[in-house]
């Protein structure tokens, strides 16, 4: 089992890792696919990295998308400030992702992204017996070794890709980044076609037989079979012991489409606990071969199914299981290399596909082990970088060499395009370039101004939509199908006590008090009549305490209570900055609704302006105190940071 599961990455260790070990320069060169500064100047600007989306997951589980940066220093400053627990890499867009709100939605689209593959050990849970869920061990990690070998060879030999970066996910899987230029520019349809070509195992948890092969195997499948044959017995039969118990062997037998063979093998194995999975597999293969030979004509459909059944079982239990959704869409994000897994503390290091058999996930450097290694390092005469003092050195060296290969190819292609005698870049006059840039800047500023959201109500969110509005509540009073809300903070238990339990108890007491000596019940006060009377009283009481019959102040109190429950750190928290900002938002929305219907109410118009400015001050204070709490709060309230930071004009 995973022996380092509890070695979590603390914020202090993450900050230490980013400041001392994270390869910012190589990272930017990789995502930029360009390292020649002269070429960048001649091309006016290199937008590969500037238009790349980077998304951060913070320690509070806040997820911040559509970040983009100008270069290494910009990225480093932001990461050191945010200290994210995870960095996801997205596509290259037509404009900077951080400026997406300033442009039309149709103008913001992905144009380039590496072809990525995600293989997770949890997809093997139905076939592995040693572990399950997030846990892994050396036995089940061999599935990842087979996956890397099969997919790597297929991508190189069948599609001609050269620059493949395999990365350990930090816990229980591997990722593959295909960085060739022709792979980065593939459309979603082309990506889906490649995934369909590689996907052999198809079907969900309810499908027993997930592999359907033809009698004549495709060359790609024959090559994959040779790899599978080298590992099948060791991984599936010995390590996983898939034929060791009835629960496991029944899954294997379900792949055979012959009830007689299933029944025969089940009876034989039920009475024999001494046989190993290897011996049982030999019996299964012999039964399939015998049944195929006696099933009639050799080319009959049943004979073909029995002959290929052995291979289908081997593929189902050994072939890579891809997360197809990750690879099909260009705008899908994936965790980048050299992140730190927040649960295990392990660094997401590259894996050399040629030596993947020797890769041990339990020996991967963790942030705490790197900290210890750096402290124990004895300085020599030659000055070296921090990563060279630790076990992270071979992984960063490998990553550096990989990026040099991709950058060299991109640099040569850019030189050819730039220095060609017919290149329009060399013929363009500086005045035209300057005029074009000024016009572009003005159009962006105008678009940004036009896209600025309302500083009062912001953008509707789940929270703001859930707030009760007086007009809607009063209209719903006559609708029998509308949701009912109670005043005075009555909850479901209170409603059950007042309107169901109490009437029944009172009716029973009335019945008991009106019994006569001969134990006959007075007709006037029988149980049915008393209960009806009490239920009428309960309905009257329900109408009195209903929020639909209350005033606007009661509805406001209801919304404020709901706001404290949503934003408060505990049930008594009414003074934190988040709660104050949220309560002010509730009051602002309520007053804004009132002013919409009463245009001449100048007094409340001034009050609305004061509330908006007060909320702005509180949110600015919150940003100074805690950046994570600030972003979480404005996201829930549907407010835009540009409005909060700028001058508010109402």
CSV table of N, CA, C and O in Angstrom, one decimal, residues 50-114:
chain,number,residue,atom,x,y,z
A,50,UNK,N,2.2,34.0,-23.7
A,50,UNK,CA,1.3,35.1,-23.2
A,50,UNK,C,-0.2,34.7,-23.3
A,50,UNK,O,-1.0,35.1,-22.5
A,51,UNK,N,-0.5,33.9,-24.3
A,51,UNK,CA,-1.9,33.5,-24.6
A,51,UNK,C,-2.2,32.1,-24.0
A,51,UNK,O,-3.3,31.6,-24.3
A,52,UNK,N,-1.3,31.6,-23.2
A,52,UNK,CA,-1.5,30.2,-22.6
A,52,UNK,C,-2.3,30.4,-21.3
A,52,UNK,O,-2.0,31.2,-20.5
A,53,UNK,N,-3.3,29.5,-21.2
A,53,UNK,CA,-4.0,29.5,-19.9
A,53,UNK,C,-3.3,28.7,-18.9
A,53,UNK,O,-3.0,27.5,-19.1
A,54,UNK,N,-3.2,29.2,-17.7
A,54,UNK,CA,-2.7,28.5,-16.5
A,54,UNK,C,-3.8,28.7,-15.4
A,54,UNK,O,-4.2,29.8,-15.1
A,55,UNK,N,-4.1,27.6,-14.8
A,55,UNK,CA,-5.2,27.6,-13.7
A,55,UNK,C,-4.6,27.1,-12.4
A,55,UNK,O,-3.8,26.2,-12.4
A,56,UNK,N,-5.0,27.8,-11.3
A,56,UNK,CA,-4.4,27.4,-10.0
A,56,UNK,C,-5.5,26.9,-9.1
A,56,UNK,O,-6.6,27.4,-9.1
A,57,UNK,N,-5.2,25.9,-8.3
A,57,UNK,CA,-6.0,25.4,-7.2
A,57,UNK,C,-5.3,25.8,-5.9
A,57,UNK,O,-4.1,25.5,-5.7
A,58,UNK,N,-6.0,26.6,-5.1
A,58,UNK,CA,-5.4,27.1,-3.9
A,58,UNK,C,-5.7,26.1,-2.7
A,58,UNK,O,-6.5,25.2,-2.8
A,59,UNK,N,-5.0,26.4,-1.6
A,59,UNK,CA,-5.2,25.5,-0.4
A,59,UNK,C,-6.6,25.5,0.1
A,59,UNK,O,-7.0,24.5,0.7
A,60,UNK,N,-7.4,26.5,-0.2
A,60,UNK,CA,-8.8,26.6,0.3
A,60,UNK,C,-9.7,25.9,-0.7
A,60,UNK,O,-10.9,26.0,-0.6
A,61,UNK,N,-9.2,25.2,-1.7
A,61,UNK,CA,-9.9,24.5,-2.8
A,61,UNK,C,-10.6,25.5,-3.8
A,61,UNK,O,-11.4,25.1,-4.6
A,62,UNK,N,-10.2,26.8,-3.7
A,62,UNK,CA,-10.6,27.8,-4.7
A,62,UNK,C,-9.9,27.5,-6.0
A,62,UNK,O,-8.7,27.2,-6.0
A,63,UNK,N,-10.6,27.6,-7.1
A,63,UNK,CA,-10.1,27.2,-8.4
A,63,UNK,C,-10.1,28.5,-9.3
A,63,UNK,O,-11.2,29.0,-9.5
A,64,UNK,N,-8.9,29.0,-9.7
A,64,UNK,CA,-8.8,30.2,-10.4
A,64,UNK,C,-8.4,29.9,-11.8
A,64,UNK,O,-7.3,29.5,-12.1
A,65,UNK,N,-9.3,30.1,-12.8
A,65,UNK,CA,-9.0,29.8,-14.2
A,65,UNK,C,-8.6,31.1,-15.0
A,65,UNK,O,-8.7,32.2,-14.5
A,66,UNK,N,-8.2,30.8,-16.2
A,66,UNK,CA,-7.9,31.9,-17.2
A,66,UNK,C,-6.9,32.9,-16.7
A,66,UNK,O,-7.1,34.1,-16.9
A,67,UNK,N,-5.8,32.4,-16.1
A,67,UNK,CA,-4.7,33.2,-15.8
A,67,UNK,C,-3.7,33.2,-17.0
A,67,UNK,O,-3.6,32.1,-17.7
A,68,UNK,N,-3.0,34.3,-17.2
A,68,UNK,CA,-2.0,34.3,-18.3
A,68,UNK,C,-0.9,35.3,-17.9
A,68,UNK,O,-1.2,36.3,-17.2
A,69,UNK,N,0.3,35.1,-18.3
A,69,UNK,CA,1.4,35.9,-17.8
A,69,UNK,C,2.4,36.2,-19.0
A,69,UNK,O,2.4,35.5,-20.0
A,70,UNK,N,3.1,37.3,-18.8
A,70,UNK,CA,4.0,37.8,-19.9
A,70,UNK,C,5.3,37.1,-20.0
A,70,UNK,O,5.9,37.1,-21.1
A,71,UNK,N,5.8,36.5,-18.9
A,71,UNK,CA,7.0,35.8,-19.0
A,71,UNK,C,7.4,35.1,-17.6
A,71,UNK,O,6.6,35.0,-16.7
A,72,UNK,N,8.7,34.8,-17.5
A,72,UNK,CA,9.1,34.0,-16.4
A,72,UNK,C,9.0,34.8,-15.1
A,72,UNK,O,8.4,34.2,-14.1
A,73,UNK,N,9.4,36.0,-15.0
A,73,UNK,CA,9.3,36.8,-13.8
A,73,UNK,C,7.8,37.0,-13.4
A,73,UNK,O,7.5,37.0,-12.2
A,74,UNK,N,7.0,37.3,-14.3
A,74,UNK,CA,5.6,37.5,-14.0
A,74,UNK,C,5.0,36.2,-13.4
A,74,UNK,O,4.2,36.3,-12.4
A,75,UNK,N,5.3,35.1,-14.0
A,75,UNK,CA,4.7,33.8,-13.6
A,75,UNK,C,5.3,33.5,-12.2
A,75,UNK,O,4.5,33.1,-11.3
A,76,UNK,N,6.6,33.7,-12.0
A,76,UNK,CA,7.2,33.4,-10.7
A,76,UNK,C,6.6,34.2,-9.6
A,76,UNK,O,6.3,33.7,-8.5
A,77,UNK,N,6.4,35.5,-9.8
A,77,UNK,CA,5.9,36.4,-8.8
A,77,UNK,C,4.5,36.0,-8.4
A,77,UNK,O,4.1,36.0,-7.2
A,78,UNK,N,3.7,35.6,-9.4
A,78,UNK,CA,2.3,35.2,-9.1
A,78,UNK,C,2.2,33.8,-8.3
A,78,UNK,O,1.4,33.7,-7.4
A,79,UNK,N,3.1,32.9,-8.7
A,79,UNK,CA,3.1,31.6,-8.0
A,79,UNK,C,3.6,31.7,-6.6
A,79,UNK,O,3.0,31.1,-5.7
A,80,UNK,N,4.6,32.6,-6.4
A,80,UNK,CA,5.1,32.8,-5.0
A,80,UNK,C,4.0,33.5,-4.2
A,80,UNK,O,4.0,33.3,-3.0
A,81,UNK,N,3.2,34.3,-4.8
A,81,UNK,CA,2.2,35.0,-4.1
A,81,UNK,C,1.0,34.1,-3.7
A,81,UNK,O,0.5,34.1,-2.6
A,82,UNK,N,0.6,33.3,-4.7
A,82,UNK,CA,-0.6,32.5,-4.6
A,82,UNK,C,-0.3,31.2,-3.9
A,82,UNK,O,-1.1,30.6,-3.2
A,83,UNK,N,0.9,30.6,-4.1
A,83,UNK,CA,1.3,29.3,-3.5
A,83,UNK,C,0.3,28.2,-3.8
A,83,UNK,O,-0.3,27.6,-2.9
A,84,UNK,N,0.0,28.0,-5.1
A,84,UNK,CA,-1.1,27.0,-5.4
A,84,UNK,C,-0.7,25.6,-5.1
A,84,UNK,O,0.5,25.2,-5.1
A,85,UNK,N,-1.7,24.8,-4.7
A,85,UNK,CA,-1.5,23.4,-4.5
A,85,UNK,C,-1.4,22.6,-5.8
A,85,UNK,O,-1.0,21.4,-5.8
A,86,UNK,N,-1.9,23.1,-6.9
A,86,UNK,CA,-2.0,22.5,-8.1
A,86,UNK,C,-1.9,23.5,-9.3
A,86,UNK,O,-2.6,24.5,-9.2
A,87,UNK,N,-1.2,23.2,-10.3
A,87,UNK,CA,-1.1,24.1,-11.5
A,87,UNK,C,-1.6,23.3,-12.7
A,87,UNK,O,-1.0,22.3,-13.1
A,88,UNK,N,-2.7,23.7,-13.3
A,88,UNK,CA,-3.2,23.1,-14.5
A,88,UNK,C,-2.8,23.9,-15.7
A,88,UNK,O,-2.9,25.1,-15.7
A,89,UNK,N,-2.5,23.2,-16.8
A,89,UNK,CA,-2.0,23.9,-18.0
A,89,UNK,C,-3.2,23.7,-19.1
A,89,UNK,O,-3.6,22.6,-19.3
A,90,UNK,N,-3.5,24.8,-19.7
A,90,UNK,CA,-4.6,24.8,-20.7
A,90,UNK,C,-4.1,25.1,-22.1
A,90,UNK,O,-2.9,25.0,-22.4
A,91,UNK,N,-5.0,25.5,-22.9
A,91,UNK,CA,-4.6,25.8,-24.3
A,91,UNK,C,-4.0,27.1,-24.6
A,91,UNK,O,-4.1,28.0,-23.7
A,92,UNK,N,-3.5,27.4,-25.8
A,92,UNK,CA,-3.1,28.7,-26.2
A,92,UNK,C,-4.4,29.3,-27.0
A,92,UNK,O,-4.9,28.7,-27.9
A,93,UNK,N,-4.8,30.5,-26.5
A,93,UNK,CA,-6.0,31.1,-27.1
A,93,UNK,C,-5.7,32.2,-28.1
A,93,UNK,O,-4.5,32.6,-28.2
A,94,UNK,N,-6.7,32.7,-28.7
A,94,UNK,CA,-6.5,33.8,-29.7
A,94,UNK,C,-6.1,35.1,-29.0
A,94,UNK,O,-5.5,35.9,-29.6
A,95,UNK,N,-6.5,35.3,-27.7
A,95,UNK,CA,-6.1,36.4,-26.9
A,95,UNK,C,-5.6,36.0,-25.6
A,95,UNK,O,-5.7,34.8,-25.3
A,96,UNK,N,-5.1,36.9,-24.8
A,96,UNK,CA,-4.7,36.5,-23.4
A,96,UNK,C,-5.9,36.1,-22.6
A,96,UNK,O,-6.9,36.8,-22.6
A,97,UNK,N,-5.9,34.9,-22.0
A,97,UNK,CA,-7.1,34.4,-21.2
A,97,UNK,C,-7.5,35.4,-20.2
A,97,UNK,O,-8.7,35.5,-19.9
A,98,UNK,N,-6.6,36.2,-19.6
A,98,UNK,CA,-7.0,37.1,-18.5
A,98,UNK,C,-7.9,38.3,-19.1
A,98,UNK,O,-8.5,39.0,-18.4
A,99,UNK,N,-7.8,38.5,-20.5
A,99,UNK,CA,-8.6,39.5,-21.1
A,99,UNK,C,-9.8,39.0,-21.8
A,99,UNK,O,-10.4,39.7,-22.6
A,100,UNK,N,-10.2,37.8,-21.5
A,100,UNK,CA,-11.3,37.2,-22.2
A,100,UNK,C,-12.6,37.9,-22.0
A,100,UNK,O,-13.5,38.0,-22.9
A,101,UNK,N,-12.8,38.6,-20.9
A,101,UNK,CA,-14.1,39.3,-20.6
A,101,UNK,C,-14.2,40.6,-21.4
A,101,UNK,O,-15.2,41.2,-21.5
A,102,UNK,N,-13.0,41.1,-22.0
A,102,UNK,CA,-13.0,42.3,-22.8
A,102,UNK,C,-13.3,42.0,-24.2
A,102,UNK,O,-13.4,43.0,-25.0
A,103,UNK,N,-13.5,40.8,-24.6
A,103,UNK,CA,-13.7,40.5,-26.0
A,103,UNK,C,-15.0,39.7,-26.2
A,103,UNK,O,-15.6,39.2,-25.2
A,104,UNK,N,-15.5,39.6,-27.4
A,104,UNK,CA,-16.7,38.8,-27.7
A,104,UNK,C,-16.4,37.3,-27.4
A,104,UNK,O,-15.3,36.9,-27.5
A,105,UNK,N,-17.4,36.6,-27.0
A,105,UNK,CA,-17.2,35.2,-26.6
A,105,UNK,C,-16.7,34.4,-27.8
A,105,UNK,O,-15.9,33.5,-27.7
A,106,UNK,N,-17.2,34.8,-29.0
A,106,UNK,CA,-16.8,34.0,-30.2
A,106,UNK,C,-15.4,34.3,-30.6
A,106,UNK,O,-14.8,33.5,-31.3
A,107,UNK,N,-14.8,35.4,-30.1
A,107,UNK,CA,-13.4,35.8,-30.5
A,107,UNK,C,-12.4,35.0,-29.6
A,107,UNK,O,-11.3,35.0,-29.9
A,108,UNK,N,-12.9,34.5,-28.5
A,108,UNK,CA,-12.0,33.8,-27.5
A,108,UNK,C,-12.1,32.3,-27.7
A,108,UNK,O,-13.1,31.7,-27.3
A,109,UNK,N,-11.2,31.8,-28.4
A,109,UNK,CA,-11.2,30.3,-28.7
A,109,UNK,C,-9.8,29.7,-28.7
A,109,UNK,O,-8.8,30.4,-28.9
A,110,UNK,N,-9.7,28.5,-28.3
A,110,UNK,CA,-8.4,27.8,-28.3
A,110,UNK,C,-7.9,27.5,-29.7
A,110,UNK,O,-8.6,27.2,-30.6
A,111,UNK,N,-6.6,27.7,-29.9
A,111,UNK,CA,-6.0,27.5,-31.3
A,111,UNK,C,-4.9,26.5,-31.2
A,111,UNK,O,-4.5,26.0,-32.3
A,112,UNK,N,-4.4,26.2,-30.1
A,112,UNK,CA,-3.3,25.2,-30.0
A,112,UNK,C,-3.2,24.6,-28.6
A,112,UNK,O,-3.4,25.3,-27.6
A,113,UNK,N,-2.8,23.3,-28.6
A,113,UNK,CA,-2.7,22.6,-27.3
A,113,UNK,C,-2.0,21.3,-27.5
A,113,UNK,O,-2.2,20.6,-28.5
A,114,UNK,N,-1.1,20.9,-26.6
A,114,UNK,CA,-0.5,19.6,-26.7
A,114,UNK,C,-1.5,18.5,-26.7
A,114,UNK,O,-2.6,18.6,-26.1
